[in-house]
Amino acid sequence: MSEAINFHYVVDGDDFTSAGEASVDIKRKLRQLGVDPAIIRRVSIAMYEGEVNMVIHAEGGTVDVNVYEDKIEMILSDEGPGIANVELAMKAGFSTAPDYVRSLGFGAGMGLPNMKSYTDGMEIDTKIGVGTTITMVVNLK
Amino acid sequence: MTVKELLELEKFEAVNIADDSRKIIGGYCGDLLSWVMGRAEENNVFVTIMVNVNVIAVASLINVSCVVICENAELSDELITAAKQKGINLIRTPLASFEACAYLSNLI
Ligand SMILES: Nc1ncnc2c1ncn2[C@@H]1O[C@H](COP(=O)(O)OP(=O)(O)O)[C@@H](O)[C@H]1O
Ligand SMILES: [Mg+2]
């Protein structure tokens, strides 16, 4: 395969409990493509955290997954409030999530750190009042 | 041990069983789902008192062997349906998280 295979998802911002549909679907797609299960696990967990963030913090957004010969790239884009201090947001335990999110088991401030640790590269492009685009890459050996 | 062997224990009740031959090679206990995603491993038993449907998505992404819900927490139809759809082994126990882990850690 010389050209990238692309998958596009729209993440609904209203429904917190259904967050994860895109990650679960990508898991299935990557399995069909014969990707190594350990890689699939890393991609889908990182993407799930990103999806949950888009729902909790940004009223939804889109996810584009590009599967190349040597890497998988995930681009999560939203038109939410943006992240004021990226360095702070990346700190384990930092969270601005509301209480109802905590009561559902999220909002521990471990999402962005997990996304970073499960991927080989992560870039955050964010602007207050405009939105956030997070690009993550997982290498295929 | 396997999920089937776990279910033979008196205090563990099957809620949804998709594959009872799954091996349990370790475990992780927690209610904060991002911690669980950061730390739990494949083929672990995931012990929690969380009962919202996100638990099933997390269990599926990590590919745990089974989820054990403690304290006989009430399970919604939505949770059970999600477990069925995603093929997740869902088990319930009256034990508290600490007791369930202490008990299981001797058997795994
Ligand atoms: N897509 C996003 N849009 C706006 N803010 C975000 C976004 N993703 C993360 N953040 C900010 O970064 C913080 C840390 O994110 P994370 O580590 O996932 O923790 P949590 O989601 O548990 O709060 C969030 O509390 C929020 O303030
Ligand atoms: Mg988060």
PDB file of C-alpha atoms and ligand atoms in Angstrom:
ATOM      1  CA  MET A   1       0.000   0.000   0.000  1.00  0.00           C
ATOM      2  CA  SER A   2       1.651   3.187  -1.179  1.00  0.00           C
ATOM      3  CA  GLU A   3      -1.165   5.634  -0.561  1.00  0.00           C
ATOM      4  CA  ALA A   4      -2.674   6.385   2.815  1.00  0.00           C
ATOM      5  CA  ILE A   5      -5.983   4.851   3.840  1.00  0.00           C
ATOM      6  CA  ASN A   6      -8.222   7.462   5.470  1.00  0.00           C
ATOM      7  CA  PHE A   7     -11.055   7.234   7.952  1.00  0.00           C
ATOM      8  CA  HIS A   8     -13.153  10.217   8.953  1.00  0.00           C
ATOM      9  CA  TYR A   9     -15.361  10.494  12.037  1.00  0.00           C
ATOM     10  CA  VAL A  10     -17.644  13.144  13.461  1.00  0.00           C
ATOM     11  CA  VAL A  11     -17.707  13.147  17.262  1.00  0.00           C
ATOM     12  CA  ASP A  12     -21.041  14.216  18.715  1.00  0.00           C
ATOM     13  CA  GLY A  13     -20.550  16.765  21.474  1.00  0.00           C
ATOM     14  CA  ASP A  14     -23.780  16.087  23.354  1.00  0.00           C
ATOM     15  CA  ASP A  15     -23.453  12.513  24.346  1.00  0.00           C
ATOM     16  CA  PHE A  16     -20.714  11.747  26.798  1.00  0.00           C
ATOM     17  CA  THR A  17     -21.735   8.145  27.304  1.00  0.00           C
ATOM     18  CA  SER A  18     -21.449   7.287  23.614  1.00  0.00           C
ATOM     19  CA  ALA A  19     -17.977   8.850  23.349  1.00  0.00           C
ATOM     20  CA  GLY A  20     -15.643   6.244  22.010  1.00  0.00           C
ATOM     21  CA  GLU A  21     -17.619   5.153  18.962  1.00  0.00           C
ATOM     22  CA  ALA A  22     -14.870   6.352  16.636  1.00  0.00           C
ATOM     23  CA  SER A  23     -12.121   4.653  18.672  1.00  0.00           C
ATOM     24  CA  VAL A  24     -14.012   1.391  18.823  1.00  0.00           C
ATOM     25  CA  ASP A  25     -14.665   1.566  15.076  1.00  0.00           C
ATOM     26  CA  ILE A  26     -11.029   2.312  14.251  1.00  0.00           C
ATOM     27  CA  LYS A  27     -10.037  -0.663  16.348  1.00  0.00           C
ATOM     28  CA  ARG A  28     -12.164  -2.876  14.118  1.00  0.00           C
ATOM     29  CA  LYS A  29     -10.886  -1.257  10.896  1.00  0.00           C
ATOM     30  CA  LEU A  30      -7.241  -1.632  11.887  1.00  0.00           C
ATOM     31  CA  ARG A  31      -7.829  -5.239  12.819  1.00  0.00           C
ATOM     32  CA  GLN A  32      -9.246  -5.823   9.314  1.00  0.00           C
ATOM     33  CA  LEU A  33      -6.104  -4.230   7.884  1.00  0.00           C
ATOM     34  CA  GLY A  34      -4.022  -6.716   9.850  1.00  0.00           C
ATOM     35  CA  VAL A  35      -2.304  -4.162  12.083  1.00  0.00           C
ATOM     36  CA  ASP A  36      -0.434  -5.559  15.114  1.00  0.00           C
ATOM     37  CA  PRO A  37      -2.823  -5.775  18.130  1.00  0.00           C
ATOM     38  CA  ALA A  38      -0.376  -3.941  20.419  1.00  0.00           C
ATOM     39  CA  ILE A  39      -0.361  -1.012  17.981  1.00  0.00           C
ATOM     40  CA  ILE A  40      -4.154  -1.083  17.673  1.00  0.00           C
ATOM     41  CA  ARG A  41      -4.440  -0.908  21.449  1.00  0.00           C
ATOM     42  CA  ARG A  42      -2.214   2.169  21.638  1.00  0.00           C
ATOM     43  CA  VAL A  43      -4.006   3.930  18.776  1.00  0.00           C
ATOM     44  CA  SER A  44      -7.483   3.236  20.084  1.00  0.00           C
ATOM     45  CA  ILE A  45      -6.745   4.201  23.707  1.00  0.00           C
ATOM     46  CA  ALA A  46      -5.040   7.468  22.676  1.00  0.00           C
ATOM     47  CA  MET A  47      -7.906   8.242  20.346  1.00  0.00           C
ATOM     48  CA  TYR A  48     -10.530   7.464  22.985  1.00  0.00           C
ATOM     49  CA  GLU A  49      -8.950   9.934  25.426  1.00  0.00           C
ATOM     50  CA  GLY A  50      -8.920  12.526  22.625  1.00  0.00           C
ATOM     51  CA  GLU A  51     -12.528  11.810  21.772  1.00  0.00           C
ATOM     52  CA  VAL A  52     -13.617  12.085  25.400  1.00  0.00           C
ATOM     53  CA  ASN A  53     -11.782  15.417  25.652  1.00  0.00           C
ATOM     54  CA  MET A  54     -13.573  16.750  22.584  1.00  0.00           C
ATOM     55  CA  VAL A  55     -16.914  15.813  24.131  1.00  0.00           C
ATOM     56  CA  ILE A  56     -16.159  17.114  27.648  1.00  0.00           C
ATOM     57  CA  HIS A  57     -14.188  20.226  26.817  1.00  0.00           C
ATOM     58  CA  ALA A  58     -15.075  21.238  23.247  1.00  0.00           C
ATOM     59  CA  GLU A  59     -18.643  20.207  22.283  1.00  0.00           C
ATOM     60  CA  GLY A  60     -17.442  17.608  19.834  1.00  0.00           C
ATOM     61  CA  GLY A  61     -15.328  17.718  16.702  1.00  0.00           C
ATOM     62  CA  THR A  62     -13.857  15.501  14.014  1.00  0.00           C
ATOM     63  CA  VAL A  63     -11.263  12.748  13.881  1.00  0.00           C
ATOM     64  CA  ASP A  64      -9.257  11.824  10.796  1.00  0.00           C
ATOM     65  CA  VAL A  65      -7.151   8.705  10.847  1.00  0.00           C
ATOM     66  CA  ASN A  66      -4.571   8.193   8.113  1.00  0.00           C
ATOM     67  CA  VAL A  67      -2.928   4.816   7.843  1.00  0.00           C
ATOM     68  CA  TYR A  68       0.410   5.001   6.027  1.00  0.00           C
ATOM     69  CA  GLU A  69       2.855   2.250   5.281  1.00  0.00           C
ATOM     70  CA  ASP A  70       5.071   3.191   8.222  1.00  0.00           C
ATOM     71  CA  LYS A  71       2.765   5.025  10.611  1.00  0.00           C
ATOM     72  CA  ILE A  72      -0.771   5.768  11.759  1.00  0.00           C
ATOM     73  CA  GLU A  73      -1.694   9.411  12.130  1.00  0.00           C
ATOM     74  CA  MET A  74      -4.693  10.672  14.097  1.00  0.00           C
ATOM     75  CA  ILE A  75      -5.883  14.244  13.703  1.00  0.00           C
ATOM     76  CA  LEU A  76      -8.490  15.413  16.235  1.00  0.00           C
ATOM     77  CA  SER A  77      -9.979  18.806  15.500  1.00  0.00           C
ATOM     78  CA  ASP A  78     -12.507  20.853  17.406  1.00  0.00           C
ATOM     79  CA  GLU A  79     -13.868  24.370  17.471  1.00  0.00           C
ATOM     80  CA  GLY A  80     -14.003  24.494  21.255  1.00  0.00           C
ATOM     81  CA  PRO A  81     -12.595  27.043  23.676  1.00  0.00           C
ATOM     82  CA  GLY A  82      -8.950  26.147  23.081  1.00  0.00           C
ATOM     83  CA  ILE A  83      -6.361  25.346  25.753  1.00  0.00           C
ATOM     84  CA  ALA A  84      -4.991  28.379  27.601  1.00  0.00           C
ATOM     85  CA  ASN A  85      -1.828  26.773  28.934  1.00  0.00           C
ATOM     86  CA  VAL A  86      -0.758  23.644  27.089  1.00  0.00           C
ATOM     87  CA  GLU A  87       2.164  22.913  29.403  1.00  0.00           C
ATOM     88  CA  LEU A  88      -0.160  22.956  32.408  1.00  0.00           C
ATOM     89  CA  ALA A  89      -2.828  20.895  30.600  1.00  0.00           C
ATOM     90  CA  MET A  90      -0.198  18.226  29.871  1.00  0.00           C
ATOM     91  CA  LYS A  91       0.600  17.827  33.596  1.00  0.00           C
ATOM     92  CA  ALA A  92      -0.684  14.592  35.100  1.00  0.00           C
ATOM     93  CA  GLY A  93      -3.626  15.445  37.352  1.00  0.00           C
ATOM     94  CA  PHE A  94      -4.478  18.834  35.853  1.00  0.00           C
ATOM     95  CA  SER A  95      -8.153  19.044  34.933  1.00  0.00           C
ATOM     96  CA  THR A  96     -10.874  21.629  34.458  1.00  0.00           C
ATOM     97  CA  ALA A  97     -13.553  18.959  34.012  1.00  0.00           C
ATOM     98  CA  PRO A  98     -16.892  19.610  35.738  1.00  0.00           C
ATOM     99  CA  ASP A  99     -18.089  17.429  38.629  1.00  0.00           C
ATOM    100  CA  TYR A 100     -20.573  15.396  36.598  1.00  0.00           C
ATOM    101  CA  VAL A 101     -17.688  14.215  34.421  1.00  0.00           C
ATOM    102  CA  ARG A 102     -15.769  13.170  37.531  1.00  0.00           C
ATOM    103  CA  SER A 103     -18.745  11.221  38.784  1.00  0.00           C
ATOM    104  CA  LEU A 104     -18.543   9.217  35.545  1.00  0.00           C
ATOM    105  CA  GLY A 105     -14.917   8.310  36.127  1.00  0.00           C
ATOM    106  CA  PHE A 106     -13.258  10.886  33.869  1.00  0.00           C
ATOM    107  CA  GLY A 107     -11.659  14.214  34.707  1.00  0.00           C
ATOM    108  CA  ALA A 108      -8.633  12.760  36.499  1.00  0.00           C
ATOM    109  CA  GLY A 109      -6.356  14.900  34.361  1.00  0.00           C
ATOM    110  CA  MET A 110      -4.646  11.846  32.881  1.00  0.00           C
ATOM    111  CA  GLY A 111      -6.043  12.047  29.342  1.00  0.00           C
ATOM    112  CA  LEU A 112      -3.414  14.184  27.630  1.00  0.00           C
ATOM    113  CA  PRO A 113      -0.558  12.412  29.487  1.00  0.00           C
ATOM    114  CA  ASN A 114      -1.994   9.057  28.371  1.00  0.00           C
ATOM    115  CA  MET A 115      -2.263  10.280  24.778  1.00  0.00           C
ATOM    116  CA  LYS A 116       1.369  11.275  24.876  1.00  0.00           C
ATOM    117  CA  SER A 117       2.592   8.065  26.459  1.00  0.00           C
ATOM    118  CA  TYR A 118       0.653   5.775  24.100  1.00  0.00           C
ATOM    119  CA  THR A 119       1.891   7.500  20.935  1.00  0.00           C
ATOM    120  CA  ASP A 120       5.266   8.134  19.316  1.00  0.00           C
ATOM    121  CA  GLY A 121       4.540  11.778  18.648  1.00  0.00           C
ATOM    122  CA  MET A 122       1.909  14.315  19.669  1.00  0.00           C
ATOM    123  CA  GLU A 123       1.442  17.925  18.676  1.00  0.00           C
ATOM    124  CA  ILE A 124      -1.119  20.341  20.073  1.00  0.00           C
ATOM    125  CA  ASP A 125      -2.163  23.308  17.991  1.00  0.00           C
ATOM    126  CA  THR A 126      -4.628  25.443  19.926  1.00  0.00           C
ATOM    127  CA  LYS A 127      -6.001  28.942  19.947  1.00  0.00           C
ATOM    128  CA  ILE A 128      -8.292  30.468  22.556  1.00  0.00           C
ATOM    129  CA  GLY A 129     -11.790  30.957  21.181  1.00  0.00           C
ATOM    130  CA  VAL A 130     -10.946  29.186  17.924  1.00  0.00           C
ATOM    131  CA  GLY A 131     -10.291  25.548  18.751  1.00  0.00           C
ATOM    132  CA  THR A 132      -7.786  22.775  19.158  1.00  0.00           C
ATOM    133  CA  THR A 133      -6.166  20.357  16.758  1.00  0.00           C
ATOM    134  CA  ILE A 134      -4.193  17.471  18.193  1.00  0.00           C
ATOM    135  CA  THR A 135      -2.090  15.333  15.880  1.00  0.00           C
ATOM    136  CA  MET A 136      -0.806  12.001  17.161  1.00  0.00           C
ATOM    137  CA  VAL A 137       1.410   9.522  15.389  1.00  0.00           C
ATOM    138  CA  VAL A 138       2.028   5.859  16.135  1.00  0.00           C
ATOM    139  CA  ASN A 139       4.853   4.261  14.167  1.00  0.00           C
ATOM    140  CA  LEU A 140       4.352   0.909  12.487  1.00  0.00           C
ATOM    141  CA  LYS A 141       7.841  -0.363  13.351  1.00  0.00           C
TER     142      LYS A 141
ATOM    143  CA  MET B   1      -7.027 -18.707  36.048  1.00  0.00           C
ATOM    144  CA  THR B   2      -9.776 -18.383  33.449  1.00  0.00           C
ATOM    145  CA  VAL B   3     -13.030 -16.429  33.544  1.00  0.00           C
ATOM    146  CA  LYS B   4     -14.841 -19.760  33.832  1.00  0.00           C
ATOM    147  CA  GLU B   5     -12.840 -20.627  36.964  1.00  0.00           C
ATOM    148  CA  LEU B   6     -13.564 -17.208  38.419  1.00  0.00           C
ATOM    149  CA  LEU B   7     -17.282 -17.779  37.911  1.00  0.00           C
ATOM    150  CA  GLU B   8     -17.092 -21.049  39.824  1.00  0.00           C
ATOM    151  CA  LEU B   9     -16.299 -18.992  42.927  1.00  0.00           C
ATOM    152  CA  GLU B  10     -19.326 -18.520  45.108  1.00  0.00           C
ATOM    153  CA  LYS B  11     -19.312 -14.739  45.345  1.00  0.00           C
ATOM    154  CA  PHE B  12     -18.933 -13.972  41.632  1.00  0.00           C
ATOM    155  CA  GLU B  13     -22.067 -13.772  39.522  1.00  0.00           C
ATOM    156  CA  ALA B  14     -22.163 -13.798  35.702  1.00  0.00           C
ATOM    157  CA  VAL B  15     -24.002 -10.804  34.235  1.00  0.00           C
ATOM    158  CA  ASN B  16     -22.836 -11.143  30.643  1.00  0.00           C
ATOM    159  CA  ILE B  17     -20.405 -13.766  29.481  1.00  0.00           C
ATOM    160  CA  ALA B  18     -19.051 -13.554  25.944  1.00  0.00           C
ATOM    161  CA  ASP B  19     -16.058 -15.875  26.286  1.00  0.00           C
ATOM    162  CA  ASP B  20     -15.409 -17.713  29.538  1.00  0.00           C
ATOM    163  CA  SER B  21     -12.188 -19.279  28.251  1.00  0.00           C
ATOM    164  CA  ARG B  22     -10.342 -15.942  28.532  1.00  0.00           C
ATOM    165  CA  LYS B  23      -7.258 -16.187  30.737  1.00  0.00           C
ATOM    166  CA  ILE B  24      -6.730 -13.799  33.635  1.00  0.00           C
ATOM    167  CA  ILE B  25      -3.031 -13.077  34.042  1.00  0.00           C
ATOM    168  CA  GLY B  26      -3.235 -10.106  36.389  1.00  0.00           C
ATOM    169  CA  GLY B  27      -5.531  -7.358  37.517  1.00  0.00           C
ATOM    170  CA  TYR B  28      -6.116  -3.668  37.941  1.00  0.00           C
ATOM    171  CA  CYS B  29      -8.490  -1.968  40.342  1.00  0.00           C
ATOM    172  CA  GLY B  30      -9.745   1.567  39.856  1.00  0.00           C
ATOM    173  CA  ASP B  31     -12.652   3.883  39.188  1.00  0.00           C
ATOM    174  CA  LEU B  32     -10.856   6.735  37.423  1.00  0.00           C
ATOM    175  CA  LEU B  33     -11.018   5.533  33.859  1.00  0.00           C
ATOM    176  CA  SER B  34      -7.970   7.392  32.557  1.00  0.00           C
ATOM    177  CA  TRP B  35      -5.873   5.766  35.262  1.00  0.00           C
ATOM    178  CA  VAL B  36      -7.285   2.424  34.235  1.00  0.00           C
ATOM    179  CA  MET B  37      -6.449   3.113  30.590  1.00  0.00           C
ATOM    180  CA  GLY B  38      -2.957   4.186  31.513  1.00  0.00           C
ATOM    181  CA  ARG B  39      -2.186   1.213  33.724  1.00  0.00           C
ATOM    182  CA  ALA B  40      -4.408  -1.804  33.153  1.00  0.00           C
ATOM    183  CA  GLU B  41      -3.119  -4.404  30.743  1.00  0.00           C
ATOM    184  CA  GLU B  42      -4.577  -6.847  28.324  1.00  0.00           C
ATOM    185  CA  ASN B  43      -5.920 -10.053  29.921  1.00  0.00           C
ATOM    186  CA  ASN B  44      -6.313  -8.370  33.293  1.00  0.00           C
ATOM    187  CA  VAL B  45      -9.363  -8.529  35.490  1.00  0.00           C
ATOM    188  CA  PHE B  46     -10.632  -4.952  35.831  1.00  0.00           C
ATOM    189  CA  VAL B  47     -12.135  -4.431  39.299  1.00  0.00           C
ATOM    190  CA  THR B  48     -14.304  -1.346  39.818  1.00  0.00           C
ATOM    191  CA  ILE B  49     -17.415   0.147  41.363  1.00  0.00           C
ATOM    192  CA  MET B  50     -18.043   2.353  38.309  1.00  0.00           C
ATOM    193  CA  VAL B  51     -21.194   1.352  36.439  1.00  0.00           C
ATOM    194  CA  ASN B  52     -21.626   3.882  33.652  1.00  0.00           C
ATOM    195  CA  VAL B  53     -21.362   2.632  30.060  1.00  0.00           C
ATOM    196  CA  ASN B  54     -17.933   4.163  29.531  1.00  0.00           C
ATOM    197  CA  VAL B  55     -16.615   1.268  31.628  1.00  0.00           C
ATOM    198  CA  ILE B  56     -17.508  -1.084  28.780  1.00  0.00           C
ATOM    199  CA  ALA B  57     -15.761   1.067  26.154  1.00  0.00           C
ATOM    200  CA  VAL B  58     -12.642   1.201  28.332  1.00  0.00           C
ATOM    201  CA  ALA B  59     -12.740  -2.557  28.952  1.00  0.00           C
ATOM    202  CA  SER B  60     -13.049  -3.146  25.224  1.00  0.00           C
ATOM    203  CA  LEU B  61     -10.181  -0.829  24.269  1.00  0.00           C
ATOM    204  CA  ILE B  62      -7.818  -2.343  26.838  1.00  0.00           C
ATOM    205  CA  ASN B  63      -9.036  -5.829  25.998  1.00  0.00           C
ATOM    206  CA  VAL B  64      -9.305  -6.955  29.606  1.00  0.00           C
ATOM    207  CA  SER B  65     -10.428 -10.534  30.283  1.00  0.00           C
ATOM    208  CA  CYS B  66     -13.385  -9.415  32.344  1.00  0.00           C
ATOM    209  CA  VAL B  67     -14.867  -6.589  34.396  1.00  0.00           C
ATOM    210  CA  VAL B  68     -15.778  -7.264  38.031  1.00  0.00           C
ATOM    211  CA  ILE B  69     -18.284  -4.788  39.471  1.00  0.00           C
ATOM    212  CA  CYS B  70     -18.053  -4.676  43.262  1.00  0.00           C
ATOM    213  CA  GLU B  71     -20.482  -4.025  46.120  1.00  0.00           C
ATOM    214  CA  ASN B  72     -23.321  -5.480  44.046  1.00  0.00           C
ATOM    215  CA  ALA B  73     -23.667  -2.048  42.450  1.00  0.00           C
ATOM    216  CA  GLU B  74     -26.872  -1.683  40.467  1.00  0.00           C
ATOM    217  CA  LEU B  75     -26.390  -2.289  36.748  1.00  0.00           C
ATOM    218  CA  SER B  76     -28.378  -0.380  34.137  1.00  0.00           C
ATOM    219  CA  ASP B  77     -29.854  -2.073  31.061  1.00  0.00           C
ATOM    220  CA  GLU B  78     -27.686   0.270  29.036  1.00  0.00           C
ATOM    221  CA  LEU B  79     -24.539  -1.131  30.648  1.00  0.00           C
ATOM    222  CA  ILE B  80     -25.578  -4.740  30.148  1.00  0.00           C
ATOM    223  CA  THR B  81     -26.577  -4.074  26.535  1.00  0.00           C
ATOM    224  CA  ALA B  82     -23.223  -2.416  25.866  1.00  0.00           C
ATOM    225  CA  ALA B  83     -21.410  -5.419  27.379  1.00  0.00           C
ATOM    226  CA  LYS B  84     -23.415  -7.730  25.106  1.00  0.00           C
ATOM    227  CA  GLN B  85     -22.747  -5.645  22.007  1.00  0.00           C
ATOM    228  CA  LYS B  86     -19.035  -5.340  22.651  1.00  0.00           C
ATOM    229  CA  GLY B  87     -18.569  -8.913  23.831  1.00  0.00           C
ATOM    230  CA  ILE B  88     -17.340  -7.989  27.302  1.00  0.00           C
ATOM    231  CA  ASN B  89     -17.358 -10.483  30.174  1.00  0.00           C
ATOM    232  CA  LEU B  90     -19.235  -8.676  32.946  1.00  0.00           C
ATOM    233  CA  ILE B  91     -19.269 -10.117  36.453  1.00  0.00           C
ATOM    234  CA  ARG B  92     -20.692  -8.853  39.731  1.00  0.00           C
ATOM    235  CA  THR B  93     -19.752  -9.478  43.354  1.00  0.00           C
ATOM    236  CA  PRO B  94     -21.034  -8.319  46.747  1.00  0.00           C
ATOM    237  CA  LEU B  95     -17.405  -7.929  47.887  1.00  0.00           C
ATOM    238  CA  ALA B  96     -15.851  -4.472  48.236  1.00  0.00           C
ATOM    239  CA  SER B  97     -13.021  -3.623  45.816  1.00  0.00           C
ATOM    240  CA  PHE B  98     -10.317  -4.280  48.405  1.00  0.00           C
ATOM    241  CA  GLU B  99     -11.791  -7.622  49.415  1.00  0.00           C
ATOM    242  CA  ALA B 100     -12.339  -8.712  45.814  1.00  0.00           C
ATOM    243  CA  CYS B 101      -8.745  -7.879  44.881  1.00  0.00           C
ATOM    244  CA  ALA B 102      -7.292  -9.509  47.979  1.00  0.00           C
ATOM    245  CA  TYR B 103      -9.293 -12.628  47.262  1.00  0.00           C
ATOM    246  CA  LEU B 104      -8.479 -12.801  43.557  1.00  0.00           C
ATOM    247  CA  SER B 105      -4.808 -12.014  43.953  1.00  0.00           C
ATOM    248  CA  ASN B 106      -4.329 -15.354  45.694  1.00  0.00           C
ATOM    249  CA  LEU B 107      -5.865 -17.223  42.779  1.00  0.00           C
ATOM    250  CA  ILE B 108      -4.403 -15.524  39.699  1.00  0.00           C
TER     251      ILE B 108
HETATM  252  N1  LIG C   1     -10.021  19.509  23.137  1.00  0.00           N
HETATM  253  C1  LIG C   1      -9.866  20.316  24.199  1.00  0.00           C
HETATM  254  N2  LIG C   1     -10.386  21.583  24.188  1.00  0.00           N
HETATM  255  C2  LIG C   1     -10.225  22.413  25.243  1.00  0.00           C
HETATM  256  N3  LIG C   1      -9.575  22.070  26.361  1.00  0.00           N
HETATM  257  C3  LIG C   1      -9.036  20.839  26.446  1.00  0.00           C
HETATM  258  C4  LIG C   1      -9.152  19.902  25.383  1.00  0.00           C
HETATM  259  N4  LIG C   1      -8.507  18.767  25.724  1.00  0.00           N
HETATM  260  C5  LIG C   1      -8.020  18.980  26.970  1.00  0.00           C
HETATM  261  N5  LIG C   1      -8.323  20.234  27.394  1.00  0.00           N
HETATM  262  C6  LIG C   1      -7.905  20.858  28.673  1.00  0.00           C
HETATM  263  O1  LIG C   1      -6.789  20.148  29.205  1.00  0.00           O
HETATM  264  C7  LIG C   1      -7.106  19.640  30.499  1.00  0.00           C
HETATM  265  C8  LIG C   1      -6.400  18.312  30.714  1.00  0.00           C
HETATM  266  O2  LIG C   1      -6.903  17.306  29.827  1.00  0.00           O
HETATM  267  P1  LIG C   1      -6.824  15.777  30.259  1.00  0.00           P
HETATM  268  O3  LIG C   1      -5.415  15.464  30.605  1.00  0.00           O
HETATM  269  O4  LIG C   1      -7.455  14.960  29.207  1.00  0.00           O
HETATM  270  O5  LIG C   1      -7.654  15.739  31.603  1.00  0.00           O
HETATM  271  P2  LIG C   1      -9.244  15.726  31.857  1.00  0.00           P
HETATM  272  O6  LIG C   1      -9.925  15.532  30.534  1.00  0.00           O
HETATM  273  O7  LIG C   1      -9.413  14.581  32.783  1.00  0.00           O
HETATM  274  O8  LIG C   1      -9.584  17.041  32.473  1.00  0.00           O
HETATM  275  C9  LIG C   1      -8.609  19.559  30.526  1.00  0.00           C
HETATM  276  O9  LIG C   1      -9.127  19.585  31.842  1.00  0.00           O
HETATM  277  C10 LIG C   1      -9.002  20.816  29.732  1.00  0.00           C
HETATM  278  O10 LIG C   1      -8.874  21.976  30.530  1.00  0.00           O
HETATM  279 MG    MG C   2      -9.376  13.989  29.300  1.00  0.00          MG
END
